[in-house]
Amino acid sequence: MDPLERYVRAMTTAEEPLMAELERATHQRTVHPQMLSGQVQGRFLEMMVRMLRPRRILEIGTFTGYSALSMAAGLEAEGVIDTIEADDEQEEFIRSFFDRSPYGDRIRLHIGSALQVAPTLPHTYDLVFIDGDKREYPAYYAMLMGDGVQGRPLVHSGSFLLADNILWYGKVADPEHHTDPHTKAILAFNRMVHDDPRTENVILPLRDGLNLIRVL
């Protein structure tokens, strides 16, 4: 961790003990622990939820549950999060932390492909956090906006979308990497959002980049 990142963490509200335990356990048992949102982004997500006061949140890509628990902490009591994780081997681990959290009853975990599961959920969402397979980002956006095969939008006027890893370790700005599938998909996603007259957006250079999108 470089000195600036260490300073940012030190000056950000500390993690709750359960969240710190989840971060440690994620580093111990997963191959790519850097996928975890972590303290700073987790607190940012919690703050966004407190400010926007959504009733329903959709998360695409649960990983080990850190971001879902962060958002759940900011939810008002009647709020609900639907979170979708493609890796069924994570389910037991995720549920073990949801079950121990005072906010776990606000979260509904779904296992499967987000592109298959999300259209079956009978809701529209006030906030969507996109952190799934980067190669599927354009398809996620089309699905959410109602341009996918199901044709039913999952968001409404005034909804917010937050897409993570939108700078992809700086590769979006390096033409040498523009042919790899992940970078190509993220570039396509960013362009789709930028060119869509139904939305407005700003890219925030927090960690690996967040695209904050508002549906008009």
Tab-separated table of C-alpha atoms in Angstrom:
chain	number	residue	atom	x	y	z
A	1	MET	CA	0.000	0.000	0.000
A	2	ASP	CA	1.482	3.358	-1.023
A	3	PRO	CA	1.657	6.267	1.487
A	4	LEU	CA	-1.245	8.190	-0.079
A	5	GLU	CA	-3.564	5.180	-0.004
A	6	ARG	CA	-2.510	4.504	3.588
A	7	TYR	CA	-3.349	8.107	4.498
A	8	VAL	CA	-6.775	7.919	2.797
A	9	ARG	CA	-7.615	4.749	4.729
A	10	ALA	CA	-6.402	6.250	7.997
A	11	MET	CA	-8.557	9.370	7.528
A	12	THR	CA	-11.678	7.401	6.531
A	13	THR	CA	-14.109	6.018	9.136
A	14	ALA	CA	-12.778	2.638	10.209
A	15	GLU	CA	-14.431	-0.647	9.311
A	16	GLU	CA	-16.788	-2.379	11.682
A	17	PRO	CA	-15.167	-5.518	13.194
A	18	LEU	CA	-17.278	-7.893	11.065
A	19	MET	CA	-16.238	-6.059	7.889
A	20	ALA	CA	-12.570	-6.216	8.871
A	21	GLU	CA	-12.995	-9.945	9.484
A	22	LEU	CA	-14.645	-10.349	6.075
A	23	GLU	CA	-11.762	-8.519	4.400
A	24	ARG	CA	-9.192	-10.764	6.104
A	25	ALA	CA	-11.139	-13.916	5.265
A	26	THR	CA	-11.476	-12.828	1.629
A	27	HIS	CA	-7.692	-12.441	1.366
A	28	GLN	CA	-7.188	-15.868	2.922
A	29	ARG	CA	-9.638	-17.867	0.788
A	30	THR	CA	-9.950	-16.196	-2.633
A	31	VAL	CA	-7.601	-16.098	-5.614
A	32	HIS	CA	-8.336	-12.449	-6.446
A	33	PRO	CA	-8.917	-10.656	-3.123
A	34	GLN	CA	-8.323	-7.289	-4.814
A	35	MET	CA	-11.870	-7.631	-6.159
A	36	LEU	CA	-13.131	-6.776	-2.668
A	37	SER	CA	-14.490	-3.241	-2.328
A	38	GLY	CA	-12.665	-2.614	0.947
A	39	GLN	CA	-12.884	0.087	3.579
A	40	VAL	CA	-12.791	3.283	1.505
A	41	GLN	CA	-15.094	2.180	-1.300
A	42	GLY	CA	-17.338	0.409	1.178
A	43	ARG	CA	-17.777	3.590	3.190
A	44	PHE	CA	-18.394	5.495	-0.057
A	45	LEU	CA	-21.149	3.055	-1.042
A	46	GLU	CA	-22.702	3.317	2.411
A	47	MET	CA	-22.623	7.124	2.183
A	48	MET	CA	-24.179	7.092	-1.296
A	49	VAL	CA	-27.046	4.958	0.002
A	50	ARG	CA	-27.575	7.286	2.959
A	51	MET	CA	-27.696	10.302	0.608
A	52	LEU	CA	-29.874	8.781	-2.128
A	53	ARG	CA	-32.172	6.865	0.257
A	54	PRO	CA	-33.090	4.114	-2.247
A	55	ARG	CA	-35.838	1.653	-1.379
A	56	ARG	CA	-34.545	-1.059	-3.718
A	57	ILE	CA	-30.950	-1.747	-4.730
A	58	LEU	CA	-29.686	-4.243	-7.301
A	59	GLU	CA	-26.092	-5.449	-7.102
A	60	ILE	CA	-24.528	-7.335	-10.002
A	61	GLY	CA	-21.565	-9.271	-8.625
A	62	THR	CA	-21.624	-10.053	-4.885
A	63	PHE	CA	-18.123	-11.557	-4.659
A	64	THR	CA	-17.799	-12.194	-0.890
A	65	GLY	CA	-20.487	-9.741	0.176
A	66	TYR	CA	-18.497	-6.724	1.368
A	67	SER	CA	-20.168	-4.172	-0.915
A	68	ALA	CA	-23.660	-5.568	-0.258
A	69	LEU	CA	-23.133	-5.288	3.497
A	70	SER	CA	-21.722	-1.780	3.067
A	71	MET	CA	-24.818	-0.651	1.178
A	72	ALA	CA	-27.138	-2.476	3.587
A	73	ALA	CA	-25.621	-0.497	6.462
A	74	GLY	CA	-26.772	2.713	4.778
A	75	LEU	CA	-30.281	1.483	3.948
A	76	GLU	CA	-33.328	2.596	5.843
A	77	ALA	CA	-35.121	-0.212	7.660
A	78	GLU	CA	-37.600	-0.974	4.854
A	79	GLY	CA	-34.942	-1.027	2.121
A	80	VAL	CA	-33.979	-4.229	0.272
A	81	ILE	CA	-30.929	-5.283	-1.756
A	82	ASP	CA	-31.079	-7.981	-4.434
A	83	THR	CA	-27.511	-9.132	-5.030
A	84	ILE	CA	-26.537	-11.632	-7.726
A	85	GLU	CA	-23.404	-13.799	-7.658
A	86	ALA	CA	-22.407	-16.106	-10.519
A	87	ASP	CA	-20.035	-18.313	-8.482
A	88	ASP	CA	-22.116	-20.815	-6.514
A	89	GLU	CA	-19.026	-21.912	-4.560
A	90	GLN	CA	-19.109	-18.562	-2.740
A	91	GLU	CA	-22.680	-18.963	-1.481
A	92	GLU	CA	-22.008	-20.576	1.892
A	93	PHE	CA	-19.227	-18.117	2.697
A	94	ILE	CA	-21.349	-15.100	1.700
A	95	ARG	CA	-24.351	-16.256	3.714
A	96	SER	CA	-22.207	-16.871	6.795
A	97	PHE	CA	-21.401	-13.150	6.952
A	98	PHE	CA	-24.876	-11.971	5.954
A	99	ASP	CA	-26.306	-14.115	8.775
A	100	ARG	CA	-23.999	-12.489	11.338
A	101	SER	CA	-24.606	-8.914	10.245
A	102	PRO	CA	-27.340	-6.751	11.819
A	103	TYR	CA	-28.126	-5.657	8.250
A	104	GLY	CA	-28.177	-9.105	6.662
A	105	ASP	CA	-31.964	-9.335	6.672
A	106	ARG	CA	-32.044	-6.463	4.160
A	107	ILE	CA	-30.172	-8.544	1.554
A	108	ARG	CA	-31.556	-11.172	-0.847
A	109	LEU	CA	-28.784	-13.306	-2.364
A	110	HIS	CA	-29.388	-14.844	-5.806
A	111	ILE	CA	-26.963	-17.343	-7.369
A	112	GLY	CA	-26.612	-17.421	-11.153
A	113	SER	CA	-25.939	-15.273	-14.186
A	114	ALA	CA	-27.108	-11.688	-13.669
A	115	LEU	CA	-28.277	-11.577	-17.276
A	116	GLN	CA	-30.611	-14.493	-16.543
A	117	VAL	CA	-31.587	-13.747	-12.939
A	118	ALA	CA	-32.168	-9.971	-12.952
A	119	PRO	CA	-34.956	-9.952	-15.592
A	120	THR	CA	-36.900	-12.471	-13.478
A	121	LEU	CA	-36.979	-10.136	-10.464
A	122	PRO	CA	-40.314	-8.271	-10.417
A	123	HIS	CA	-38.917	-4.871	-9.484
A	124	THR	CA	-37.348	-1.702	-10.764
A	125	TYR	CA	-34.421	-0.322	-8.817
A	126	ASP	CA	-33.503	3.069	-7.407
A	127	LEU	CA	-29.785	2.203	-7.303
A	128	VAL	CA	-27.756	-0.411	-9.170
A	129	PHE	CA	-24.149	-1.326	-8.333
A	130	ILE	CA	-22.460	-3.060	-11.285
A	131	ASP	CA	-19.407	-5.136	-10.343
A	132	GLY	CA	-19.804	-8.385	-12.264
A	133	ASP	CA	-17.987	-9.868	-15.260
A	134	LYS	CA	-16.392	-6.901	-17.029
A	135	ARG	CA	-16.935	-8.541	-20.420
A	136	GLU	CA	-20.694	-8.368	-19.786
A	137	TYR	CA	-20.870	-4.666	-18.819
A	138	PRO	CA	-22.459	-3.578	-22.129
A	139	ALA	CA	-25.055	-6.360	-21.810
A	140	TYR	CA	-25.781	-5.349	-18.198
A	141	TYR	CA	-26.381	-1.771	-19.304
A	142	ALA	CA	-28.687	-2.824	-22.130
A	143	MET	CA	-30.606	-5.068	-19.752
A	144	LEU	CA	-31.001	-2.362	-17.112
A	145	MET	CA	-32.141	0.259	-19.611
A	146	GLY	CA	-34.680	-2.071	-21.220
A	147	ASP	CA	-32.725	-2.546	-24.446
A	148	GLY	CA	-32.066	-6.236	-23.781
A	149	VAL	CA	-34.038	-9.197	-25.007
A	150	GLN	CA	-36.560	-8.966	-22.161
A	151	GLY	CA	-37.400	-5.376	-23.154
A	152	ARG	CA	-38.387	-4.316	-19.617
A	153	PRO	CA	-36.234	-1.649	-17.983
A	154	LEU	CA	-35.016	-2.454	-14.489
A	155	VAL	CA	-34.426	1.223	-13.662
A	156	HIS	CA	-36.602	4.328	-13.824
A	157	SER	CA	-36.262	8.069	-14.186
A	158	GLY	CA	-34.163	9.231	-11.243
A	159	SER	CA	-32.398	5.891	-10.724
A	160	PHE	CA	-28.635	5.861	-10.213
A	161	LEU	CA	-26.155	3.307	-11.539
A	162	LEU	CA	-22.643	2.849	-10.169
A	163	ALA	CA	-20.255	0.786	-12.305
A	164	ASP	CA	-16.996	-0.354	-10.705
A	165	ASN	CA	-13.541	-0.974	-12.261
A	166	ILE	CA	-14.351	1.448	-15.026
A	167	LEU	CA	-10.700	2.482	-15.531
A	168	TRP	CA	-9.507	-1.155	-15.550
A	169	TYR	CA	-6.088	-0.511	-14.023
A	170	GLY	CA	-5.496	2.361	-16.454
A	171	LYS	CA	-5.846	0.140	-19.516
A	172	VAL	CA	-8.745	2.220	-20.903
A	173	ALA	CA	-6.235	5.012	-21.579
A	174	ASP	CA	-3.577	2.732	-23.117
A	175	PRO	CA	-4.244	1.753	-26.764
A	176	GLU	CA	-1.959	-1.292	-26.377
A	177	HIS	CA	-4.646	-2.913	-24.214
A	178	HIS	CA	-7.696	-1.930	-26.254
A	179	THR	CA	-7.949	-5.329	-27.943
A	180	ASP	CA	-8.261	-7.526	-24.847
A	181	PRO	CA	-11.869	-8.592	-24.120
A	182	HIS	CA	-12.195	-6.967	-20.687
A	183	THR	CA	-10.823	-3.587	-21.738
A	184	LYS	CA	-12.856	-3.600	-24.974
A	185	ALA	CA	-16.044	-4.259	-23.033
A	186	ILE	CA	-15.384	-1.509	-20.495
A	187	LEU	CA	-14.535	0.952	-23.268
A	188	ALA	CA	-17.788	0.011	-25.007
A	189	PHE	CA	-19.739	0.419	-21.764
A	190	ASN	CA	-18.282	3.865	-21.056
A	191	ARG	CA	-19.051	4.949	-24.625
A	192	MET	CA	-22.624	3.613	-24.427
A	193	VAL	CA	-23.234	5.598	-21.253
A	194	HIS	CA	-21.573	8.752	-22.567
A	195	ASP	CA	-23.569	8.690	-25.813
A	196	ASP	CA	-26.941	7.763	-24.291
A	197	PRO	CA	-29.288	10.796	-24.180
A	198	ARG	CA	-31.300	9.040	-21.450
A	199	THR	CA	-28.511	9.428	-18.898
A	200	GLU	CA	-25.858	11.749	-17.525
A	201	ASN	CA	-22.685	10.566	-15.843
A	202	VAL	CA	-19.363	11.357	-14.213
A	203	ILE	CA	-16.346	9.045	-13.851
A	204	LEU	CA	-14.761	9.132	-10.408
A	205	PRO	CA	-11.124	7.976	-10.030
A	206	LEU	CA	-11.820	6.159	-6.756
A	207	ARG	CA	-9.749	2.970	-6.580
A	208	ASP	CA	-10.125	1.449	-10.078
A	209	GLY	CA	-12.735	4.006	-11.171
A	210	LEU	CA	-16.488	4.346	-10.683
A	211	ASN	CA	-18.913	5.506	-13.362
A	212	LEU	CA	-21.751	7.323	-11.589
A	213	ILE	CA	-24.798	7.438	-13.883
A	214	ARG	CA	-28.186	9.088	-13.407
A	215	VAL	CA	-31.190	8.054	-15.488
A	216	LEU	CA	-32.977	11.164	-16.737
